[in-house]
PDB file of C-alpha atoms and ligand atoms in Angstrom:
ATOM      1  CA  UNK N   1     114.969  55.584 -53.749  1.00 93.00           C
ATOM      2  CA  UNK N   2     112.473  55.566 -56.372  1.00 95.00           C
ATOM      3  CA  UNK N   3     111.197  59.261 -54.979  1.00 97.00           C
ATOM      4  CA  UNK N   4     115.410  61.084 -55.624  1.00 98.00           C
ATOM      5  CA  UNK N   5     115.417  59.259 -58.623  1.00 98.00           C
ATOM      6  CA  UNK N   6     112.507  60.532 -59.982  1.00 98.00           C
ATOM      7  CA  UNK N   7     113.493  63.908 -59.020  1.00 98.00           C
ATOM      8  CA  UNK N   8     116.970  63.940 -60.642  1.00 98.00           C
ATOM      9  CA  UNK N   9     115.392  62.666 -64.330  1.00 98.00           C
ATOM     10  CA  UNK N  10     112.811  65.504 -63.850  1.00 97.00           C
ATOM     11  CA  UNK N  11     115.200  68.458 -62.733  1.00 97.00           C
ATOM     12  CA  UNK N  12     118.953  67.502 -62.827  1.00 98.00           C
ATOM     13  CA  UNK N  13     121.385  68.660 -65.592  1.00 97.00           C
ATOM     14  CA  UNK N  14     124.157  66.802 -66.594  1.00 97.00           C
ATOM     15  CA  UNK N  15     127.196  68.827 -66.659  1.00 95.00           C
ATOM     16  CA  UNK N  16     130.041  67.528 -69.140  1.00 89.00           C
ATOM     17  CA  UNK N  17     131.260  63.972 -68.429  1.00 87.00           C
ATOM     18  CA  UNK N  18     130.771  63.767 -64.851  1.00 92.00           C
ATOM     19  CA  UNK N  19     128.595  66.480 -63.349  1.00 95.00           C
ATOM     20  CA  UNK N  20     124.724  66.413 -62.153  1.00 97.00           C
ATOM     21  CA  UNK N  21     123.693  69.766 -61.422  1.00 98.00           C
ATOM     22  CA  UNK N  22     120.944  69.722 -58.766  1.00 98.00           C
ATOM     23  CA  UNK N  23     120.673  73.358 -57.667  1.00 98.00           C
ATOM     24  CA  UNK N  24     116.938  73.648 -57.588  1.00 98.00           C
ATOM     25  CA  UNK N  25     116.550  71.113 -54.626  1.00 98.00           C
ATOM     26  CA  UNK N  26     119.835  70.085 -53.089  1.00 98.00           C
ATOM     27  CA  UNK N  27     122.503  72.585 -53.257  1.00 97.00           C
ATOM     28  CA  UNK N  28     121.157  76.145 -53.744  1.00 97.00           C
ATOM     29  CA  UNK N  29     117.303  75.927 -52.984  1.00 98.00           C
ATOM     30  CA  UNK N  30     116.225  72.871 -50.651  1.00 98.00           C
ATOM     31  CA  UNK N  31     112.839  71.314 -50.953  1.00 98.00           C
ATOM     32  CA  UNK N  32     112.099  71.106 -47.470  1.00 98.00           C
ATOM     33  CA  UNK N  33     109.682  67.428 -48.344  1.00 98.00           C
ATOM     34  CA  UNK N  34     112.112  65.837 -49.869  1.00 98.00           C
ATOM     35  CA  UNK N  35     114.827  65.947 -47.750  1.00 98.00           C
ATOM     36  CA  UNK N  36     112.907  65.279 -44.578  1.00 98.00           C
ATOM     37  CA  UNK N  37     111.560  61.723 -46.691  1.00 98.00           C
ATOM     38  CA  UNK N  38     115.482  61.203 -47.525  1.00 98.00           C
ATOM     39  CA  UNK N  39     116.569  61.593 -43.542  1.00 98.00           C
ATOM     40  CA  UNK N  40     113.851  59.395 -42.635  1.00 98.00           C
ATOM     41  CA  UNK N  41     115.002  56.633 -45.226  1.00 98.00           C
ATOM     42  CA  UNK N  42     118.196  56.974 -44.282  1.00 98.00           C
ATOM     43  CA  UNK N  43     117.322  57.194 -40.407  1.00 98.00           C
ATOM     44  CA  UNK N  44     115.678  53.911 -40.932  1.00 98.00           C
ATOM     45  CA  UNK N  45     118.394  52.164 -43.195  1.00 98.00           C
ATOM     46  CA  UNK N  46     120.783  52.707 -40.013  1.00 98.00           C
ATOM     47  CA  UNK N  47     118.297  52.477 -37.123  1.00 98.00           C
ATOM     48  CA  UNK N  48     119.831  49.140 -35.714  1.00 97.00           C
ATOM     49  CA  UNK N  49     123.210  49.667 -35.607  1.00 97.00           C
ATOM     50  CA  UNK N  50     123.109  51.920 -32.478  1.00 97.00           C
ATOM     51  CA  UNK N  51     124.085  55.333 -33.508  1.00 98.00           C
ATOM     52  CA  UNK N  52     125.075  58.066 -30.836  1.00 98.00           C
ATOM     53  CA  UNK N  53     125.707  61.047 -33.285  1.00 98.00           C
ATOM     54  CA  UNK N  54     125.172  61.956 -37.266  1.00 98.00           C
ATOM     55  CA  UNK N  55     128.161  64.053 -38.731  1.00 98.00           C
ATOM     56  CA  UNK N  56     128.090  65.988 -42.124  1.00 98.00           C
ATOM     57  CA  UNK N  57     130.549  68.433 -44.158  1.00 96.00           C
ATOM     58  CA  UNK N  58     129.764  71.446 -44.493  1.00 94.00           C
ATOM     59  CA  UNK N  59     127.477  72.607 -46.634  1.00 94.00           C
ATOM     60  CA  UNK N  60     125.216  70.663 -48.570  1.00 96.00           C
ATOM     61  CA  UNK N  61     125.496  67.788 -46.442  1.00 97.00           C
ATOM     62  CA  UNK N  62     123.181  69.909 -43.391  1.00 98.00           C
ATOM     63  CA  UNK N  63     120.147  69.478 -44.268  1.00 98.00           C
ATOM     64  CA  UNK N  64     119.964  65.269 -45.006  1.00 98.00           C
ATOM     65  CA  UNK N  65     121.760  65.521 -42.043  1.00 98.00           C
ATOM     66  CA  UNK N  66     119.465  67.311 -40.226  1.00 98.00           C
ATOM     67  CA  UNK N  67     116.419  65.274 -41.031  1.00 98.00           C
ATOM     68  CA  UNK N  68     118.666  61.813 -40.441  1.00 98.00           C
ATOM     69  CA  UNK N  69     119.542  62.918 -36.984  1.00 98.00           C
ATOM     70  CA  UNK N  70     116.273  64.018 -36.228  1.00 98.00           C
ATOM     71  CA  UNK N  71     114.715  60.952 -37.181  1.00 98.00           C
ATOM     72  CA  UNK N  72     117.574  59.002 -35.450  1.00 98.00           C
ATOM     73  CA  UNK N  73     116.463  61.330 -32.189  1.00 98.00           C
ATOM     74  CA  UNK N  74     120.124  61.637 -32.016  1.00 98.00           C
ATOM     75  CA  UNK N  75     123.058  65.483 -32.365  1.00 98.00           C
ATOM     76  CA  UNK N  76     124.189  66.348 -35.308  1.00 98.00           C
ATOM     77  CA  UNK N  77     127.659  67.534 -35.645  1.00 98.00           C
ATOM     78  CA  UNK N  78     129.057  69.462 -38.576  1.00 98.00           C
ATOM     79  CA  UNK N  79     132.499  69.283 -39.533  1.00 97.00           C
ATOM     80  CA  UNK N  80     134.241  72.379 -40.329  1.00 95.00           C
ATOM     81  CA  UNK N  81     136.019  73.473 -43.503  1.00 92.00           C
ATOM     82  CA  UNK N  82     136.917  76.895 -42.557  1.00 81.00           C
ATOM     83  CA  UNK N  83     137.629  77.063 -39.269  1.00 76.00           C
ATOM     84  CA  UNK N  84     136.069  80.126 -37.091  1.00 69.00           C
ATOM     85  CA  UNK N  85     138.252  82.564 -34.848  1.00 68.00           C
ATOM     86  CA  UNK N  86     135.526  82.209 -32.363  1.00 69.00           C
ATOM     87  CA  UNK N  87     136.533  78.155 -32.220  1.00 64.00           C
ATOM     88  CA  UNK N  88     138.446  78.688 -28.831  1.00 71.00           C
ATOM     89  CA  UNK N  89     138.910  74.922 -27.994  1.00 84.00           C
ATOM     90  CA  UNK N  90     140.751  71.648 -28.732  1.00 91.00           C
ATOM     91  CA  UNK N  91     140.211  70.295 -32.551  1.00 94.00           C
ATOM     92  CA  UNK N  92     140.509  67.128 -34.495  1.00 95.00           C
ATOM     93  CA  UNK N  93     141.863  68.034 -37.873  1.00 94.00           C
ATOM     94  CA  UNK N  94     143.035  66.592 -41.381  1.00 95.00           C
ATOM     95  CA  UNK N  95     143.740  67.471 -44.457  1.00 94.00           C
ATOM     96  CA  UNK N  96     140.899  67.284 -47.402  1.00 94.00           C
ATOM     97  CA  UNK N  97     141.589  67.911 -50.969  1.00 90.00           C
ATOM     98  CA  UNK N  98     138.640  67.856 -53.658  1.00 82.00           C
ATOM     99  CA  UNK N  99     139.998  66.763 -57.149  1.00 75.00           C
ATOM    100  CA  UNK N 100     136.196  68.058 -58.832  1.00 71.00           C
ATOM    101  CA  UNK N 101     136.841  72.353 -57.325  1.00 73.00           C
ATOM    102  CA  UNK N 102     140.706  71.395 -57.224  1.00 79.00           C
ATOM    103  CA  UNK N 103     141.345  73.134 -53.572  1.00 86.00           C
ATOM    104  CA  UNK N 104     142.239  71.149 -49.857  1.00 92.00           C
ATOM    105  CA  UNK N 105     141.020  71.891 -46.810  1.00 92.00           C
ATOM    106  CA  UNK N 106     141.740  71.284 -43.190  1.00 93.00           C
ATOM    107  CA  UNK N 107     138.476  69.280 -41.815  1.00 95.00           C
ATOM    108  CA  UNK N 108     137.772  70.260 -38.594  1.00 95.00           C
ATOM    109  CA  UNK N 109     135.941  69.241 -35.364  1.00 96.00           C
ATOM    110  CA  UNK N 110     135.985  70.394 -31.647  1.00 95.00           C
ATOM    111  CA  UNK N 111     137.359  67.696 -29.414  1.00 96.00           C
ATOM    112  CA  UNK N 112     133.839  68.600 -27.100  1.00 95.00           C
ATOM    113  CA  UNK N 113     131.345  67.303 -29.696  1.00 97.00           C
ATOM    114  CA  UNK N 114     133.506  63.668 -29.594  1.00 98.00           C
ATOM    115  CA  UNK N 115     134.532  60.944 -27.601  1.00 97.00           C
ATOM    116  CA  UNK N 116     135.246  57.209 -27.905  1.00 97.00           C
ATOM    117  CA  UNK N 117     132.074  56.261 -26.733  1.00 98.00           C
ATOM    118  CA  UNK N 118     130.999  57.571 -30.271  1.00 98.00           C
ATOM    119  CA  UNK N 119     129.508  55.432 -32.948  1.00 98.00           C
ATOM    120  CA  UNK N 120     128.710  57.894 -36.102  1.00 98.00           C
ATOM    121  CA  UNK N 121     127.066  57.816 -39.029  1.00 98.00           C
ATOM    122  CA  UNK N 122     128.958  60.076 -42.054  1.00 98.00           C
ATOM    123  CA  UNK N 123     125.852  61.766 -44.506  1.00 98.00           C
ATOM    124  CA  UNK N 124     126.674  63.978 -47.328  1.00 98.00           C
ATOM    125  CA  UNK N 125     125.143  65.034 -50.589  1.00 98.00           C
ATOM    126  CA  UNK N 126     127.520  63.331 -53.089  1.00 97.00           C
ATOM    127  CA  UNK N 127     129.857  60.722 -52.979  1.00 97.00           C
ATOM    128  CA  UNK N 128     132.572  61.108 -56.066  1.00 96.00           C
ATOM    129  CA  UNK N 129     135.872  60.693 -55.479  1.00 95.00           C
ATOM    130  CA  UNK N 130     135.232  60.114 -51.245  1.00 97.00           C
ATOM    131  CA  UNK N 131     137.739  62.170 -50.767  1.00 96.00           C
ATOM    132  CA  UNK N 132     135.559  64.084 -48.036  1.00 96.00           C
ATOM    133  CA  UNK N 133     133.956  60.997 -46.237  1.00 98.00           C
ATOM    134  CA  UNK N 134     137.338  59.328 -46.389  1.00 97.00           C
ATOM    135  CA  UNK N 135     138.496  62.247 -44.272  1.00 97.00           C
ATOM    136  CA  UNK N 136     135.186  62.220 -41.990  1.00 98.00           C
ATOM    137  CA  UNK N 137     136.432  58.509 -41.267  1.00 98.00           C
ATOM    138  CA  UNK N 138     139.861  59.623 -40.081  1.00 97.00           C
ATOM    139  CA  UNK N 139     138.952  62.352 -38.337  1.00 97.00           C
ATOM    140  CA  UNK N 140     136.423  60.006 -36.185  1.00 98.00           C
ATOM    141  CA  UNK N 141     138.855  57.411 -35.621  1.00 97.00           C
ATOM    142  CA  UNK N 142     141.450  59.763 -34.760  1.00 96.00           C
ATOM    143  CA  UNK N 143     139.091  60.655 -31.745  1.00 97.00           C
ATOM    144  CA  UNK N 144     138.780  56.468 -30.929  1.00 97.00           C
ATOM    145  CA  UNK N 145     135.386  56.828 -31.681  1.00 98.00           C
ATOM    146  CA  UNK N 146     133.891  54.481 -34.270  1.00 98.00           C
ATOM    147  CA  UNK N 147     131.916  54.858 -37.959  1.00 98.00           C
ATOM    148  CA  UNK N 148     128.612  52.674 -38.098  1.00 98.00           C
ATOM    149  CA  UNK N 149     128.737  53.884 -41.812  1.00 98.00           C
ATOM    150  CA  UNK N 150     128.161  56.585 -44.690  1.00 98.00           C
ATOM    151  CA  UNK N 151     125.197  57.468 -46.224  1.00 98.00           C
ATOM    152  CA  UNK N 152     124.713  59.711 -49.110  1.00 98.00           C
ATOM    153  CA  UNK N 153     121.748  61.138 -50.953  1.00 98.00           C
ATOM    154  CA  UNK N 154     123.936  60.771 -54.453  1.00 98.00           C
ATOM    155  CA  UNK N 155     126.807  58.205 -55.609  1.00 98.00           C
ATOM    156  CA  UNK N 156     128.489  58.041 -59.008  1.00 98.00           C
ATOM    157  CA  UNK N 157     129.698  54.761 -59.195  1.00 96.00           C
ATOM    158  CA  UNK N 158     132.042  55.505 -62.005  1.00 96.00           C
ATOM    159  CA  UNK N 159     133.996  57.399 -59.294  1.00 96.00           C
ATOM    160  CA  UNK N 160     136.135  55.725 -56.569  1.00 96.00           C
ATOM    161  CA  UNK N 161     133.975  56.854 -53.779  1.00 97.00           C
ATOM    162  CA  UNK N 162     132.566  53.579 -52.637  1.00 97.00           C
ATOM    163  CA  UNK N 163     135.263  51.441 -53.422  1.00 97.00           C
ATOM    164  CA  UNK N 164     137.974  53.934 -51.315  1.00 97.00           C
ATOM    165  CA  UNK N 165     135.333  53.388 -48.760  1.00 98.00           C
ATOM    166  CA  UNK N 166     134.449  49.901 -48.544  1.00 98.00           C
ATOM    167  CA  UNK N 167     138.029  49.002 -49.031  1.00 97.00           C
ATOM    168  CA  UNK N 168     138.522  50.751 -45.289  1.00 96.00           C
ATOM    169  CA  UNK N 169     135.319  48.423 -44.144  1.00 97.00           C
ATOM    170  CA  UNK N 170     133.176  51.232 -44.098  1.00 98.00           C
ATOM    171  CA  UNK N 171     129.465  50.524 -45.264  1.00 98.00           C
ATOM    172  CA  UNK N 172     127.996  52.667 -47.634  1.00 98.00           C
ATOM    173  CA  UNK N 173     124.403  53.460 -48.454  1.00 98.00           C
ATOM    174  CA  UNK N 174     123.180  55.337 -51.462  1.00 98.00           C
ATOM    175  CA  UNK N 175     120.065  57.050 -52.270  1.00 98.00           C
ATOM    176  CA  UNK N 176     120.665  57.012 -55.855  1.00 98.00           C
ATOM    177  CA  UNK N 177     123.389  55.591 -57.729  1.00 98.00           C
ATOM    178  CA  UNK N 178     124.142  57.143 -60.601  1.00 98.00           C
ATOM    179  CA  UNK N 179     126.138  54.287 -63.249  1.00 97.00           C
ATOM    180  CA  UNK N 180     127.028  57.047 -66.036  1.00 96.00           C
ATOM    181  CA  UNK N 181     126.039  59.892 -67.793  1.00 96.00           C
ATOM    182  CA  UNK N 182     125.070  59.036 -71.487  1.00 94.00           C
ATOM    183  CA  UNK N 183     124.309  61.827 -74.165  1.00 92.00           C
ATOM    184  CA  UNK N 184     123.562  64.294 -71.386  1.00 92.00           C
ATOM    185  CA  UNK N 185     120.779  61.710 -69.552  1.00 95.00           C
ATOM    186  CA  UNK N 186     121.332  60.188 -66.353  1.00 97.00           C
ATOM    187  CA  UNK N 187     121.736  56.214 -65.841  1.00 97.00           C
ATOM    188  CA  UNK N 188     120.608  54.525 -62.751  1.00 97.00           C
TER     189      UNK N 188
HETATM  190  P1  G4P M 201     134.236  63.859 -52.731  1.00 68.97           P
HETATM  191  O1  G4P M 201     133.474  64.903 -51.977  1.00 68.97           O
HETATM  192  O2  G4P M 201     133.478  62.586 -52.956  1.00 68.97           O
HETATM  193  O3  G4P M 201     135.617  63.655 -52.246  1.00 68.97           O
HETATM  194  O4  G4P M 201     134.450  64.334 -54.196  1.00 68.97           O
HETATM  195  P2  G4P M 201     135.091  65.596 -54.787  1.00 68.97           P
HETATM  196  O5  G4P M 201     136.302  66.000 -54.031  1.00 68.97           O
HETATM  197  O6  G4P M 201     135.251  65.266 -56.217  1.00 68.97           O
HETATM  198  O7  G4P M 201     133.922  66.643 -54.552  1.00 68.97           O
HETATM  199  C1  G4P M 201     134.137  67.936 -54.198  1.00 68.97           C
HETATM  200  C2  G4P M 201     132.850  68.694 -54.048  1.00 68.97           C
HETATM  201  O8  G4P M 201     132.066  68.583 -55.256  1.00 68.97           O
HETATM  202  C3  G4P M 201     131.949  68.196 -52.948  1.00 68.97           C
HETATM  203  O9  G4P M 201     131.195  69.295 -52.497  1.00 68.97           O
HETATM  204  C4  G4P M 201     131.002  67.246 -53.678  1.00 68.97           C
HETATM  205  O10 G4P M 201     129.778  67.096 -52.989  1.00 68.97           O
HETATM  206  C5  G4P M 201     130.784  68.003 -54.960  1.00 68.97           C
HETATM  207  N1  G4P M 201     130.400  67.148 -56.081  1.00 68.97           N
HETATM  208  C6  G4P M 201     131.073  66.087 -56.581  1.00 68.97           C
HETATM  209  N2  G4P M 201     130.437  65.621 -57.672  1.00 68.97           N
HETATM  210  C7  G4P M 201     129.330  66.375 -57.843  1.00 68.97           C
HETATM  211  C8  G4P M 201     128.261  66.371 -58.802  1.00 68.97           C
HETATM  212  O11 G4P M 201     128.186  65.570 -59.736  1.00 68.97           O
HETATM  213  N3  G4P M 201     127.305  67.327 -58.626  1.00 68.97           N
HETATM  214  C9  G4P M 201     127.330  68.237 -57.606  1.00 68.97           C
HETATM  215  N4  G4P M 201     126.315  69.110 -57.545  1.00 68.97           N
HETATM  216  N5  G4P M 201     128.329  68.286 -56.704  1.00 68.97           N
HETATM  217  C10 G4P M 201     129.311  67.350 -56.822  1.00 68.97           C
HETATM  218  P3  G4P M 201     131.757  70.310 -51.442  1.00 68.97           P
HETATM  219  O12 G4P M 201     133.008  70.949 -51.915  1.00 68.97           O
HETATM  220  O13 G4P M 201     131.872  69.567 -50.148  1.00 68.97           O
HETATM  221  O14 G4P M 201     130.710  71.446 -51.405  1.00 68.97           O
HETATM  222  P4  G4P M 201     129.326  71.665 -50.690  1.00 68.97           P
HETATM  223  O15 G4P M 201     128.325  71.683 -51.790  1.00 68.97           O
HETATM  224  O16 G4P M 201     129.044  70.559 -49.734  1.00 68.97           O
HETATM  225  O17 G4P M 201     129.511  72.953 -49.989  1.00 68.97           O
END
């Protein structure tokens, strides 16, 4: 989308070899505008295939969640990294570990806000090594529900993310897809 883009080459910064900061309007401040325009892209890229529910990770996946599901007139559902003493019910878990911050994490949702009837779109901010959406995926199909597909605001397609995906016959739709980082500038 010609709009993220555009955004990125004006106010990312390219961390090292593999990391776009975007702290200004993704994952520390939020512009508001542009993430209700990226839910409504993405609400529209998955309108037909029937969705009953958007899920996201916690945190930076919320709000182009938010926006998606509203657009999608449809809950959204946050899955759970930490998991609350006040969550007093049945869970769906699985184990999560993120190679880029190098912890794991049990990924967790309430067995209420789930059922096999389910068909669920997956949203997050990045996509890198899909180590996160991979674990979305089994936690949904744990619960017999089904995954219409994953949609992210940000790929790096130097990174297994899609391919881990695909290879499971999940369908993946990116924002803006990110083919390297070259003398600190990003490549679309
Ligand atoms: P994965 O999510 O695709 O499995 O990849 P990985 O384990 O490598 O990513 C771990 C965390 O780092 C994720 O955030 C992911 O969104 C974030 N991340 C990966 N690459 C980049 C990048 O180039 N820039 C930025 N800004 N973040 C990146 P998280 O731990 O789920 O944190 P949160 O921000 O959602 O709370």
């Amino acid at each position: 989308m010609k709009l993220l883009e555009e955004r990125i080459l004006q106010e990312g910064i390219v961390l090292g070899q593999d990391i776009l900061k975007v702290d200004g309007f993704i994952n520390h401040q939020i512009d508001i505008g542009l993430m209700e325009e990226l839910g409504k892209d993405m609400a529209e890229h998955f309108r037909a295939q029937g969705i009953t529910k958007v899920f996201t990770i916690e945190s930076s996946g919320i709000a182009p969640a938010l926006f998606t599901a509203k657009y999608l007139n449809v809950p959204m559902v946050i899955l759970k990294k930490q998991v609350s003493k006040n969550l007093r019910t049945e869970v769906w878990q699985t184990e999560v570990a993120s190679y880029t911050k190098d912890v794991s994490y049990e990924l967790t949702l309430a067995k209420n806000y789930i059922s096999d009837m389910d068909h669920i779109l997956i949203v997050d901010d990045f996509l890198a090594n899909g180590e996160a959406a991979t674990g979305a995926v089994r936690l949904i199909r744990k619960a017999h529900a089904t995954v219409a597909g994953v949609g992210v605001l940000i790929e790096k397609v130097f990174q297994p993310g899609r391919s881990k995906l695909e290879s499971q016959g999940i369908q993946v739709y990116a924002q803006a897809s990110i083919r390297a980082f070259e003398n600190g500038q990003v490549i679309f």
